[in-house]
Coordinates of C-alpha atoms in Angstrom, one line a residue:
M1 CA 30.3 9.7 4.6
K2 CA 28.0 7.8 2.2
N3 CA 25.6 6.8 4.9
D4 CA 25.0 10.4 6.2
I5 CA 21.8 10.8 4.2
Y6 CA 20.5 7.4 5.1
D7 CA 21.3 7.9 8.8
S8 CA 19.7 11.4 8.6
M9 CA 16.5 9.8 7.2
L10 CA 16.4 7.2 10.0
S11 CA 17.0 9.9 12.6
H12 CA 13.4 11.2 12.0
Y13 CA 12.0 8.0 13.6
D14 CA 11.6 6.6 17.1
L15 CA 14.2 3.7 17.1
T16 CA 13.8 2.6 20.8
T17 CA 12.4 -0.9 20.0
E18 CA 13.4 -3.5 17.5
Q19 CA 9.9 -3.3 15.9
N20 CA 10.2 0.5 15.6
K21 CA 13.6 0.2 14.1
R22 CA 12.4 -2.4 11.6
N23 CA 9.4 -0.2 10.6
A24 CA 11.7 2.8 10.2
I25 CA 14.2 0.9 8.0
F26 CA 11.3 -0.3 5.8
E27 CA 10.0 3.2 5.3
V28 CA 13.4 4.8 4.6
N29 CA 14.1 2.1 2.0
Q30 CA 10.7 2.7 0.4
Q31 CA 11.5 6.4 0.0
V32 CA 14.9 5.5 -1.6
I33 CA 13.0 3.2 -4.0
L34 CA 10.6 6.0 -4.9
A35 CA 13.6 8.3 -5.6
G36 CA 15.2 5.8 -7.9
L37 CA 11.9 5.3 -9.8
Y38 CA 11.5 9.1 -10.1
N39 CA 15.1 9.4 -11.5
A40 CA 14.3 6.9 -14.2
G41 CA 11.0 8.6 -15.3
F42 CA 8.8 5.8 -13.9
F43 CA 6.1 8.2 -12.8
E44 CA 5.5 9.5 -16.3
S45 CA 3.7 6.3 -16.9
A46 CA 2.7 5.0 -13.5
A47 CA 1.3 6.1 -10.1
F48 CA 1.8 5.0 -6.5
Y49 CA -1.2 3.8 -4.4
G50 CA -2.1 1.6 -1.4
G51 CA -1.3 1.8 2.3
T52 CA 2.3 2.7 1.9
C53 CA 1.4 5.7 -0.3
L54 CA -1.1 6.8 2.4
R55 CA 1.5 6.4 5.1
I56 CA 4.4 8.3 3.4
F57 CA 2.4 11.1 1.8
H58 CA -0.6 11.6 4.1
G59 CA 0.7 10.8 7.6
L60 CA -1.2 7.6 8.2
Q61 CA -0.1 6.5 11.7
R62 CA 0.7 2.9 10.8
F63 CA 3.6 1.5 9.0
S64 CA 3.3 -0.5 5.8
E65 CA 5.7 -2.9 4.1
D66 CA 4.6 -3.4 0.4
M67 CA 4.6 -1.0 -2.4
D68 CA 1.8 -0.9 -5.0
F69 CA 1.9 0.8 -8.4
S70 CA -0.5 1.1 -11.3
L71 CA 0.2 2.1 -14.8
L72 CA -1.8 5.1 -16.1
T73 CA -2.9 3.2 -19.1
Q74 CA -3.0 -0.5 -19.7
D75 CA 0.1 -2.0 -21.2
E76 CA 0.6 -5.8 -20.9
Y77 CA 4.1 -5.5 -22.4
F78 CA 5.3 -3.1 -19.8
D79 CA 8.8 -4.0 -18.5
F80 CA 9.5 -2.9 -15.0
S81 CA 13.0 -4.4 -15.0
K82 CA 14.3 -1.4 -17.0
Y83 CA 13.9 0.6 -13.8
F84 CA 16.0 -1.8 -11.7
Q85 CA 19.3 -0.1 -12.2
S86 CA 18.0 3.3 -11.2
I87 CA 16.8 1.8 -7.9
V88 CA 20.2 0.1 -7.4
D89 CA 21.9 3.4 -8.1
A90 CA 19.7 5.3 -5.6
F91 CA 20.7 2.9 -2.9
A92 CA 24.3 3.1 -3.8
L93 CA 24.2 6.8 -3.3
V94 CA 23.2 6.2 0.4
G95 CA 25.7 3.4 0.9
R96 CA 23.4 0.4 0.5
E97 CA 23.5 -2.6 -1.8
V98 CA 20.3 -4.1 -3.0
E99 CA 19.2 -6.9 -5.3
I100 CA 15.9 -6.9 -7.2
K101 CA 14.2 -10.1 -8.4
K102 CA 11.0 -10.8 -10.2
K103 CA 8.9 -13.3 -8.3
D104 CA 7.5 -16.4 -10.0
K105 CA 3.8 -16.3 -9.2
R106 CA 3.5 -20.1 -9.8
N107 CA 5.2 -20.5 -6.4
F108 CA 2.7 -18.3 -4.6
G109 CA 0.5 -19.8 -1.9
K110 CA -3.3 -19.6 -2.3
V111 CA -3.6 -16.6 0.0
E112 CA -0.9 -14.6 -1.7
S113 CA -2.3 -15.3 -5.2
A114 CA -6.0 -14.9 -4.4
F115 CA -5.9 -11.1 -4.8
L116 CA -3.5 -10.9 -7.7
K117 CA -4.5 -10.6 -11.3
D118 CA -2.5 -12.2 -14.1
N119 CA -1.5 -8.7 -15.1
T120 CA 0.2 -7.8 -11.8
D121 CA 3.9 -8.3 -11.8
V122 CA 5.6 -8.8 -8.4
Y123 CA 9.2 -8.0 -7.4
D124 CA 11.3 -8.3 -4.3
V125 CA 13.9 -5.7 -3.3
M126 CA 16.4 -7.4 -1.0
F127 CA 19.1 -5.8 1.1
Q128 CA 22.6 -7.1 1.7
T129 CA 22.9 -5.6 5.2
E130 CA 19.4 -6.1 6.6
K131 CA 18.7 -9.7 5.5
S132 CA 15.2 -9.7 7.2
I133 CA 14.0 -6.7 5.3
K134 CA 12.4 -7.5 1.9
I135 CA 10.2 -5.0 0.1
K136 CA 7.6 -6.4 -2.2
I137 CA 6.7 -4.3 -5.2
E138 CA 3.5 -4.9 -7.2
V139 CA 3.0 -3.3 -10.6
D140 CA -0.5 -3.6 -12.2
T141 CA 0.1 -3.4 -16.0
C142 CA -3.5 -3.6 -17.0
P143 CA -5.2 -1.7 -14.1
P144 CA -8.8 -0.6 -13.5
L145 CA -8.9 3.0 -14.7
K146 CA -11.1 6.0 -14.0
F147 CA -8.8 7.3 -11.2
S148 CA -7.1 10.7 -10.8
T149 CA -3.5 11.4 -9.7
E150 CA -1.5 14.2 -8.1
Q151 CA 2.2 15.0 -7.7
K152 CA 3.5 14.7 -4.1
L153 CA 6.9 16.0 -2.9
L154 CA 9.6 14.3 -0.8
L155 CA 12.8 16.0 0.2
L156 CA 15.0 13.0 1.1
P157 CA 17.2 11.3 0.0
N158 CA 16.9 14.3 -2.4
S159 CA 14.0 16.4 -3.6
F160 CA 11.7 14.5 -6.0
M161 CA 8.1 14.1 -7.0
T162 CA 6.0 11.0 -6.8
R163 CA 2.8 10.6 -8.9
C164 CA 0.1 9.3 -6.5
F165 CA -3.5 8.3 -6.6
T166 CA -5.7 11.1 -5.1
L167 CA -7.2 10.4 -1.7
P168 CA -10.7 9.5 -3.0
D169 CA -9.2 6.9 -5.4
L170 CA -6.8 5.6 -2.7
F171 CA -10.0 5.1 -0.5
A172 CA -11.7 3.2 -3.3
G173 CA -8.7 0.9 -3.7
K174 CA -8.6 0.2 0.0
M175 CA -12.4 -0.5 0.3
H176 CA -12.1 -2.9 -2.6
A177 CA -9.4 -4.7 -0.8
L178 CA -11.3 -4.8 2.5
V179 CA -14.5 -6.1 1.0
Y180 CA -13.0 -8.6 -1.5
R181 CA -9.6 -9.7 -0.2
S182 CA -9.6 -13.5 0.3
W183 CA -7.7 -13.9 3.6
K184 CA -9.6 -16.9 5.0
N185 CA -8.6 -16.9 8.7
R186 CA -5.8 -14.3 8.2
V187 CA -7.8 -11.0 8.4
K188 CA -5.8 -8.0 7.3
G189 CA -6.5 -5.6 10.1
R190 CA -4.5 -2.9 8.4
D191 CA -7.4 -2.4 6.0
W192 CA -9.7 -1.7 9.0
Y193 CA -7.2 0.8 10.4
D194 CA -7.2 2.6 7.1
L195 CA -11.0 2.7 6.8
E196 CA -11.0 4.4 10.2
W197 CA -8.4 7.0 8.9
Y198 CA -10.4 7.8 5.8
V199 CA -13.7 8.3 7.7
R200 CA -12.0 10.4 10.4
H201 CA -10.5 12.7 7.8
N202 CA -13.8 13.0 5.9
I203 CA -12.3 11.7 2.6
P204 CA -15.0 10.9 0.0
L205 CA -14.9 7.6 -1.8
N206 CA -14.6 7.7 -5.6
F207 CA -17.3 5.1 -6.4
T208 CA -16.6 5.3 -10.1
H209 CA -13.1 3.8 -9.6
L210 CA -14.3 1.3 -7.0
A211 CA -16.9 0.0 -9.5
E212 CA -14.1 -0.3 -12.2
R213 CA -12.0 -2.4 -9.7
C214 CA -15.0 -4.7 -8.9
K215 CA -15.7 -5.1 -12.6
Q216 CA -12.2 -6.0 -13.5
F217 CA -11.1 -8.0 -10.5
N218 CA -14.4 -9.7 -9.6
N219 CA -16.5 -9.5 -12.7
E220 CA -19.2 -7.8 -10.7
E221 CA -21.4 -4.8 -11.5
I222 CA -21.8 -3.0 -8.1
T223 CA -24.0 -0.2 -6.8
P224 CA -23.4 2.0 -3.8
N225 CA -26.1 0.1 -1.8
I226 CA -24.6 -3.3 -2.7
F227 CA -21.2 -2.1 -1.7
K228 CA -22.4 -0.8 1.6
D229 CA -24.1 -4.1 2.4
K230 CA -21.0 -6.1 1.5
L231 CA -18.8 -3.8 3.6
K232 CA -21.1 -4.0 6.7
E233 CA -21.2 -7.8 6.3
R234 CA -17.4 -8.1 6.3
L235 CA -17.1 -5.6 9.2
S236 CA -19.8 -7.3 11.3
T237 CA -18.5 -10.9 10.9
A238 CA -14.7 -10.6 11.1
D239 CA -12.9 -11.8 14.2
I240 CA -12.0 -8.5 15.8
K241 CA -9.2 -10.1 17.8
Q242 CA -7.5 -11.2 14.6
V243 CA -8.1 -7.7 13.1
K244 CA -6.3 -6.1 16.1
S245 CA -3.4 -8.6 16.2
D246 CA -2.6 -8.1 12.5
V247 CA -2.3 -4.3 12.7
L248 CA -0.7 -4.1 16.2
P249 CA 3.0 -4.4 15.1
F250 CA 2.5 -1.5 12.7
V251 CA 0.9 1.2 14.9
R252 CA 2.6 3.6 17.3
N253 CA -0.2 3.8 19.9
P254 CA -1.9 0.5 20.7
K255 CA -4.5 2.3 22.8
E256 CA -6.0 3.6 19.5
L257 CA -7.4 0.1 19.1
D258 CA -9.2 -0.1 22.5
I259 CA -12.5 1.0 21.1
W260 CA -12.4 -1.4 18.1
S261 CA -15.4 -3.7 17.9
N262 CA -17.6 -5.1 15.1
D263 CA -20.3 -2.5 16.0
Y264 CA -17.7 0.3 16.0
F265 CA -16.7 -0.5 12.4
V266 CA -20.3 -1.0 11.2
Q267 CA -21.1 2.5 12.5
L268 CA -18.0 3.8 10.7
A269 CA -19.3 2.2 7.5
D270 CA -22.5 4.4 7.8
M271 CA -20.2 7.4 7.8
V272 CA -18.5 6.6 4.5
Y273 CA -19.3 9.4 2.0
I274 CA -19.7 8.0 -1.5
Q275 CA -18.8 10.4 -4.3

């Protein structure tokens, strides 16, 4: 009977294709991880942000694989490993065995390490039964600050709260990634998809937090006009075919991407409301 909760969580998803099933398993596992972190009190000192946060708590219509967390205050001695057992216990309650390992950043490739600060610790959660599923967790222990958070509720695998960045701060983090991420020829189209979502939902961008990110990650003082110019340059010069092919496995409705072009995204950039 242990798997009833897990199977119930999976039953909320369309499992008709292998890709759909894989995306669903990722997301159910992510929610179990959040439950384990809540049980251990992690969200008293940290908050969830990034695309997976947007997906789980705000209904973004694309799936996301990695989980990003930021401490609320800088603490270079923070030890995430003390939360491992609570994550393992949460999975045990739904009949799953997991292993968590800290990754050695010395073994990262250039692309993987280009957007990671020294103060970001990276962990892999690996599953005994689904060998191909591996969830990467990043914890920024000395994060850019000047962001706000809110408590968001999930009901499964049990009722719990997750401290999350507010939408304007999530937007700031995403725009920083879109403009500054060093992906060489591997454009991350998921960033483009999220930009479209924020503009469509009329979410303001918290420029104060974006400026903090630029200062800490890139050693740059930035103004709204400089940011807009950089954003438009990135959107107008990217290979739109690569942008589409990156995001395609994660979206439910591929026809959403039919209108995508460089000009489409430049016009979206003009619609970004900077707060």
